[in-house]
């Protein structure tokens, strides 16, 4: 019997092979490069012949005065993005779900989904104009309402919030689609039963829709937690400037500036490794929490 | 049951992936070893075939700066492509007037192993260096040059330089105090061919809207106070007469040190010589000699603080675009060309970009170009980083013909600077000019060529006698003549070559010894390379926040003390111990 099973499943395994090869080549293969974090890497000498320096790079990063601030910014910005990225699409999806006019619902869905496909280079160009204190529309509106002008991209108090808000604006449409898909998967007979029991739309949402999409919510949040140290290189790199380094500089941009752009490969890899280790711990922890409290399992 | 099967499956695929992982790892190491061995075996065999096969025919190899290889040899290099430059019909980076000449005159066939866009070139070079598969010669930046010297993979060129470099090529190395030669010499050996350096072509000038000066009845600046007054008048007195308060006095963007909209020239006016571009490597720094004869970092001197105070005041009064810290050079250029800003400090090329079309397109707009002015009775020195080469051509140790790049360079310098041949510089097809000099796989220059050309053009203008001009200079002469005859498209050329133009002013700087160069002439030290980038960020933050008024001026002192403590002292120690302080 097992032999017959094997023969039946063989094509499936074969179909897996290209995927596995790609993962091995591009995800596992480069892991060898982690040793760069422990050596004074000189490209010409190569990975295996560069001078070994042990934990020097980690000590160097630890002793840099900015490192702690950068770490704090990274976690703070990423955390705001995770929270915003959780609630904005969830609420939008629930509201859109109540709309009966199909055309209207679809149009809104498409429009809010669009920015997801724009690169941050383009978004940044638009945002710099829109948020400009001298000519930007946001500040003009603030002016009409009697507020002072705000230099959103040049003021280090505002900058992290601008990052979080613009990121949510760009991505919430994508999240909404995922939640809407989860909502359509809810068994209609549950709603019928709820109606029979006298539930109005609000009660239906509260007792049918929300419990039904909690697993996917937890899944997405869990996956997002692994990104706590990924505050979004593309976005920050295209929007930040020296006057907001103090609150806007994140690990990735910092590593790019002091590491890659200046050929300090050892330092850059050390930070990358540090990031990966923290992410591994966080994702394990959040997976454990999800398993514990929502009975969610990946395997 | 169901679960068990799934588990078994997971186990199976895990084993499978582990197996695959192991094979890839071994394959990796194998290929690594294989590479080294094929390299070792490949290169000699390739050369034996070129040298060996036609042994019967007339064999000749150059035995000095001139001569021809027969049979021809092949030399490999790599190229960075300038996407912005259009090529003349029929020309490619692989085949053009240069490669044809090299092949017919020298018997050297130059082969491009790879070509990439200029933006990706540095990364690709890093990969090439890592793979150990270097071409015979290639262009690298100063930092990569250091790495290659340390790694010992590039050839010592001392002997081939002595034997094969022509007199003209030697003068390009040894002109202006042998700066290029000294920079390329490491521990007494010539390790590379400097691609630039040795001339003060990056000194700054003041560019001011002449029509705005006239509108407000102002004179060109004589002192830094005049500069500040002009900036204030341009801000407050409606210089464009449009009735709106929409102009700024001084152009600035987030790259504080730059050939466009940089502050280098402003600082120089206060005898301060800081240099650390926001997007630079943080390793090309200026040093001055202190009272004790030791090198001091230029950026922490009190004169820098004075100038920063003036800038902060200008910003406070609205003379600098309030969002300068968020905009880049393109955006600040846009502000200037749209008639919002009337003054900028900048390098010689500013007339060619971005203000090149304003004379033609904006009615009444004209720019005056003025030398830097000083804040006191001492003349202002314009700082130049151009003394040290930023790029080098290096020759692989494995190259069979380390002398070949010198033979190519001899030809290049002969065609461009010796007996100028316009065909190698620019060709005109259907009324459109195409640059040819950029297609050469190697390049170098004679320090001070442009000011010399400008002087020759102006002398010919005065005497009316163009017979002394070479083809290059005649070309410039014609451009200036066209402008004078009313051709507005030749405005930039006129600003470059005519009297009072940028090259005259640059030449004046040199003649009057008004050029500041760093007292340290060595390459980046280890601490500069390791800590330069993070120290650069601190400096940019300090300057930006002081100018914007978010930090008090005295924050400068705190930052300077901090710089010393967090690596600056070791940089100074290394610099002073290097023996490269002049």
mmCIF file of C-alpha atoms in Angstrom, chain A residues 47-222:
data_model
loop_
_atom_site.group_PDB
_atom_site.id
_atom_site.type_symbol
_atom_site.label_atom_id
_atom_site.label_comp_id
_atom_site.label_asym_id
_atom_site.label_seq_id
_atom_site.Cartn_x
_atom_site.Cartn_y
_atom_site.Cartn_z
ATOM 1 C CA UNK A 47 34.962 34.494 2.520
ATOM 2 C CA UNK A 48 37.285 31.751 3.627
ATOM 3 C CA UNK A 49 40.590 33.578 3.540
ATOM 4 C CA UNK A 50 39.732 36.896 5.170
ATOM 5 C CA UNK A 51 41.183 37.615 8.583
ATOM 6 C CA UNK A 52 39.167 36.240 11.528
ATOM 7 C CA UNK A 53 38.159 38.872 14.076
ATOM 8 C CA UNK A 54 35.691 37.014 16.286
ATOM 9 C CA UNK A 55 33.098 39.260 17.880
ATOM 10 C CA UNK A 56 34.858 42.539 17.070
ATOM 11 C CA UNK A 57 32.124 43.773 14.727
ATOM 12 C CA UNK A 58 29.443 43.124 17.328
ATOM 13 C CA UNK A 59 31.463 44.980 19.939
ATOM 14 C CA UNK A 60 31.991 47.842 17.520
ATOM 15 C CA UNK A 61 28.273 48.147 16.807
ATOM 16 C CA UNK A 62 27.439 47.888 20.490
ATOM 17 C CA UNK A 63 29.825 50.728 21.270
ATOM 18 C CA UNK A 64 28.564 53.048 18.533
ATOM 19 C CA UNK A 65 26.603 55.818 20.195
ATOM 20 C CA UNK A 66 23.750 55.674 17.683
ATOM 21 C CA UNK A 67 23.041 51.969 17.852
ATOM 22 C CA UNK A 68 20.618 52.080 20.748
ATOM 23 C CA UNK A 69 18.670 54.974 19.290
ATOM 24 C CA UNK A 70 18.477 53.222 15.943
ATOM 25 C CA UNK A 71 17.242 50.036 17.579
ATOM 26 C CA UNK A 72 14.615 51.967 19.517
ATOM 27 C CA UNK A 73 13.434 53.732 16.332
ATOM 28 C CA UNK A 74 13.241 50.445 14.482
ATOM 29 C CA UNK A 75 11.081 48.748 17.103
ATOM 30 C CA UNK A 76 8.886 51.808 17.638
ATOM 31 C CA UNK A 77 8.227 52.384 13.934
ATOM 32 C CA UNK A 78 7.706 48.707 13.197
ATOM 33 C CA UNK A 79 5.361 48.343 16.149
ATOM 34 C CA UNK A 80 3.207 51.263 15.030
ATOM 35 C CA UNK A 81 3.084 49.791 11.560
ATOM 36 C CA UNK A 82 2.036 46.392 12.897
ATOM 37 C CA UNK A 83 -0.769 47.877 14.990
ATOM 38 C CA UNK A 84 -1.939 50.156 12.177
ATOM 39 C CA UNK A 85 -1.578 47.359 9.664
ATOM 40 C CA UNK A 86 -3.777 45.170 11.842
ATOM 41 C CA UNK A 87 -6.696 47.461 12.612
ATOM 42 C CA UNK A 88 -7.018 49.626 9.504
ATOM 43 C CA UNK A 89 -7.610 46.733 7.070
ATOM 44 C CA UNK A 90 -9.735 44.817 9.562
ATOM 45 C CA UNK A 91 -12.117 47.705 10.122
ATOM 46 C CA UNK A 92 -12.192 48.547 6.421
ATOM 47 C CA UNK A 93 -12.946 44.950 5.520
ATOM 48 C CA UNK A 94 -15.814 44.767 8.029
ATOM 49 C CA UNK A 95 -17.269 48.030 6.737
ATOM 50 C CA UNK A 96 -16.878 47.092 3.080
ATOM 51 C CA UNK A 97 -18.531 43.786 3.807
ATOM 52 C CA UNK A 98 -21.692 45.618 4.834
ATOM 53 C CA UNK A 99 -21.941 47.431 1.514
ATOM 54 C CA UNK A 100 -24.517 45.850 -0.728
ATOM 55 C CA UNK A 101 -23.806 47.807 -3.924
ATOM 56 C CA UNK A 102 -21.335 45.522 -5.638
ATOM 57 C CA UNK A 103 -19.963 48.155 -8.026
ATOM 58 C CA UNK A 104 -19.265 50.606 -5.226
ATOM 59 C CA UNK A 105 -17.648 47.947 -3.061
ATOM 60 C CA UNK A 106 -15.407 46.729 -5.858
ATOM 61 C CA UNK A 107 -14.379 50.249 -6.859
ATOM 62 C CA UNK A 108 -13.382 51.171 -3.320
ATOM 63 C CA UNK A 109 -11.524 47.899 -2.988
ATOM 64 C CA UNK A 110 -9.560 48.512 -6.182
ATOM 65 C CA UNK A 111 -8.751 52.112 -5.388
ATOM 66 C CA UNK A 112 -7.386 51.411 -1.917
ATOM 67 C CA UNK A 113 -5.523 48.369 -3.248
ATOM 68 C CA UNK A 114 -3.676 50.372 -5.912
ATOM 69 C CA UNK A 115 -0.957 52.095 -3.838
ATOM 70 C CA UNK A 116 0.315 48.648 -2.864
ATOM 71 C CA UNK A 117 1.745 48.308 -6.366
ATOM 72 C CA UNK A 118 3.559 51.606 -6.333
ATOM 73 C CA UNK A 119 7.209 51.559 -5.395
ATOM 74 C CA UNK A 120 8.371 53.694 -2.509
ATOM 75 C CA UNK A 121 10.518 55.712 -4.870
ATOM 76 C CA UNK A 122 7.377 57.038 -6.544
ATOM 77 C CA UNK A 123 5.395 57.284 -3.315
ATOM 78 C CA UNK A 124 8.211 59.257 -1.706
ATOM 79 C CA UNK A 125 8.290 61.697 -4.593
ATOM 80 C CA UNK A 126 4.550 62.284 -4.197
ATOM 81 C CA UNK A 127 4.700 62.501 -0.409
ATOM 82 C CA UNK A 128 7.545 65.025 -0.402
ATOM 83 C CA UNK A 129 5.360 67.328 -2.518
ATOM 84 C CA UNK A 130 2.122 66.635 -0.676
ATOM 85 C CA UNK A 131 3.658 67.127 2.773
ATOM 86 C CA UNK A 132 5.766 70.163 1.898
ATOM 87 C CA UNK A 133 5.187 73.014 4.361
ATOM 88 C CA UNK A 134 5.490 75.678 1.661
ATOM 89 C CA UNK A 135 3.399 74.202 -1.127
ATOM 90 C CA UNK A 136 1.942 70.886 0.051
ATOM 91 C CA UNK A 137 -1.794 70.366 0.131
ATOM 92 C CA UNK A 138 -1.795 68.877 3.640
ATOM 93 C CA UNK A 139 -0.295 72.003 5.126
ATOM 94 C CA UNK A 140 -2.633 74.208 3.134
ATOM 95 C CA UNK A 141 -5.592 72.383 4.627
ATOM 96 C CA UNK A 142 -4.042 72.675 8.087
ATOM 97 C CA UNK A 143 -3.630 76.392 7.393
ATOM 98 C CA UNK A 144 -7.341 76.801 6.527
ATOM 99 C CA UNK A 145 -8.266 75.019 9.718
ATOM 100 C CA UNK A 146 -6.141 77.466 11.678
ATOM 101 C CA UNK A 147 -3.290 75.147 12.617
ATOM 102 C CA UNK A 148 0.402 75.964 12.355
ATOM 103 C CA UNK A 149 2.305 74.544 9.417
ATOM 104 C CA UNK A 150 4.128 71.302 10.137
ATOM 105 C CA UNK A 151 7.374 70.246 8.439
ATOM 106 C CA UNK A 152 6.366 66.596 8.428
ATOM 107 C CA UNK A 153 9.494 65.202 6.787
ATOM 108 C CA UNK A 154 11.976 67.531 8.452
ATOM 109 C CA UNK A 155 10.694 67.478 12.012
ATOM 110 C CA UNK A 156 12.038 64.620 14.066
ATOM 111 C CA UNK A 157 8.980 64.542 16.343
ATOM 112 C CA UNK A 158 6.568 63.980 13.475
ATOM 113 C CA UNK A 159 8.670 61.812 11.237
ATOM 114 C CA UNK A 160 8.081 58.344 12.771
ATOM 115 C CA UNK A 161 4.309 58.919 12.776
ATOM 116 C CA UNK A 162 4.436 60.065 9.185
ATOM 117 C CA UNK A 163 6.227 56.809 8.380
ATOM 118 C CA UNK A 164 3.613 54.710 10.147
ATOM 119 C CA UNK A 165 0.632 56.559 8.669
ATOM 120 C CA UNK A 166 1.938 56.577 5.102
ATOM 121 C CA UNK A 167 2.847 52.912 5.327
ATOM 122 C CA UNK A 168 -0.641 52.031 6.546
ATOM 123 C CA UNK A 169 -2.162 54.179 3.790
ATOM 124 C CA UNK A 170 -0.108 52.374 1.180
ATOM 125 C CA UNK A 171 -0.679 48.834 2.425
ATOM 126 C CA UNK A 172 -4.100 48.705 4.095
ATOM 127 C CA UNK A 173 -5.843 47.994 0.811
ATOM 128 C CA UNK A 174 -3.853 44.817 0.411
ATOM 129 C CA UNK A 175 -4.687 43.703 3.949
ATOM 130 C CA UNK A 176 -8.342 44.499 3.340
ATOM 131 C CA UNK A 177 -8.451 42.101 0.412
ATOM 132 C CA UNK A 178 -7.079 39.311 2.591
ATOM 133 C CA UNK A 179 -9.670 39.929 5.305
ATOM 134 C CA UNK A 180 -12.482 40.244 2.780
ATOM 135 C CA UNK A 181 -11.469 36.896 1.351
ATOM 136 C CA UNK A 182 -11.607 35.420 4.836
ATOM 137 C CA UNK A 183 -15.058 36.940 5.362
ATOM 138 C CA UNK A 184 -16.448 35.455 2.132
ATOM 139 C CA UNK A 185 -15.304 32.060 3.343
ATOM 140 C CA UNK A 186 -17.670 32.227 6.332
ATOM 141 C CA UNK A 187 -20.429 29.655 6.016
ATOM 142 C CA UNK A 188 -23.669 31.538 5.059
ATOM 143 C CA UNK A 189 -25.769 29.138 7.128
ATOM 144 C CA UNK A 190 -24.216 30.683 10.243
ATOM 145 C CA UNK A 191 -25.667 34.042 9.244
ATOM 146 C CA UNK A 192 -29.037 32.421 8.479
ATOM 147 C CA UNK A 193 -29.052 30.813 11.888
ATOM 148 C CA UNK A 194 -28.112 34.114 13.500
ATOM 149 C CA UNK A 195 -30.932 35.907 11.690
ATOM 150 C CA UNK A 196 -33.389 33.242 12.864
ATOM 151 C CA UNK A 197 -32.180 33.911 16.387
ATOM 152 C CA UNK A 198 -33.006 37.576 15.862
ATOM 153 C CA UNK A 199 -29.504 38.980 15.373
ATOM 154 C CA UNK A 200 -29.260 42.344 13.608
ATOM 155 C CA UNK A 201 -26.308 43.251 11.367
ATOM 156 C CA UNK A 202 -24.214 44.519 14.264
ATOM 157 C CA UNK A 203 -24.786 41.325 16.267
ATOM 158 C CA UNK A 204 -24.038 39.239 13.180
ATOM 159 C CA UNK A 205 -20.720 41.029 12.772
ATOM 160 C CA UNK A 206 -19.915 40.682 16.447
ATOM 161 C CA UNK A 207 -20.842 37.036 16.861
ATOM 162 C CA UNK A 208 -20.323 35.506 13.427
ATOM 163 C CA UNK A 209 -17.939 37.502 11.245
ATOM 164 C CA UNK A 210 -15.351 38.481 13.836
ATOM 165 C CA UNK A 211 -14.989 35.062 15.476
ATOM 166 C CA UNK A 212 -14.722 33.552 12.009
ATOM 167 C CA UNK A 213 -11.809 35.712 10.931
ATOM 168 C CA UNK A 214 -9.896 35.645 14.200
ATOM 169 C CA UNK A 215 -7.607 32.799 13.052
ATOM 170 C CA UNK A 216 -6.481 34.670 9.941
ATOM 171 C CA UNK A 217 -6.037 37.832 12.014
ATOM 172 C CA UNK A 218 -3.811 35.971 14.413
ATOM 173 C CA UNK A 219 -1.884 34.403 11.570
ATOM 174 C CA UNK A 220 -1.189 37.741 9.919
ATOM 175 C CA UNK A 221 -0.238 39.371 13.220
ATOM 176 C CA UNK A 222 2.038 36.496 14.076
#
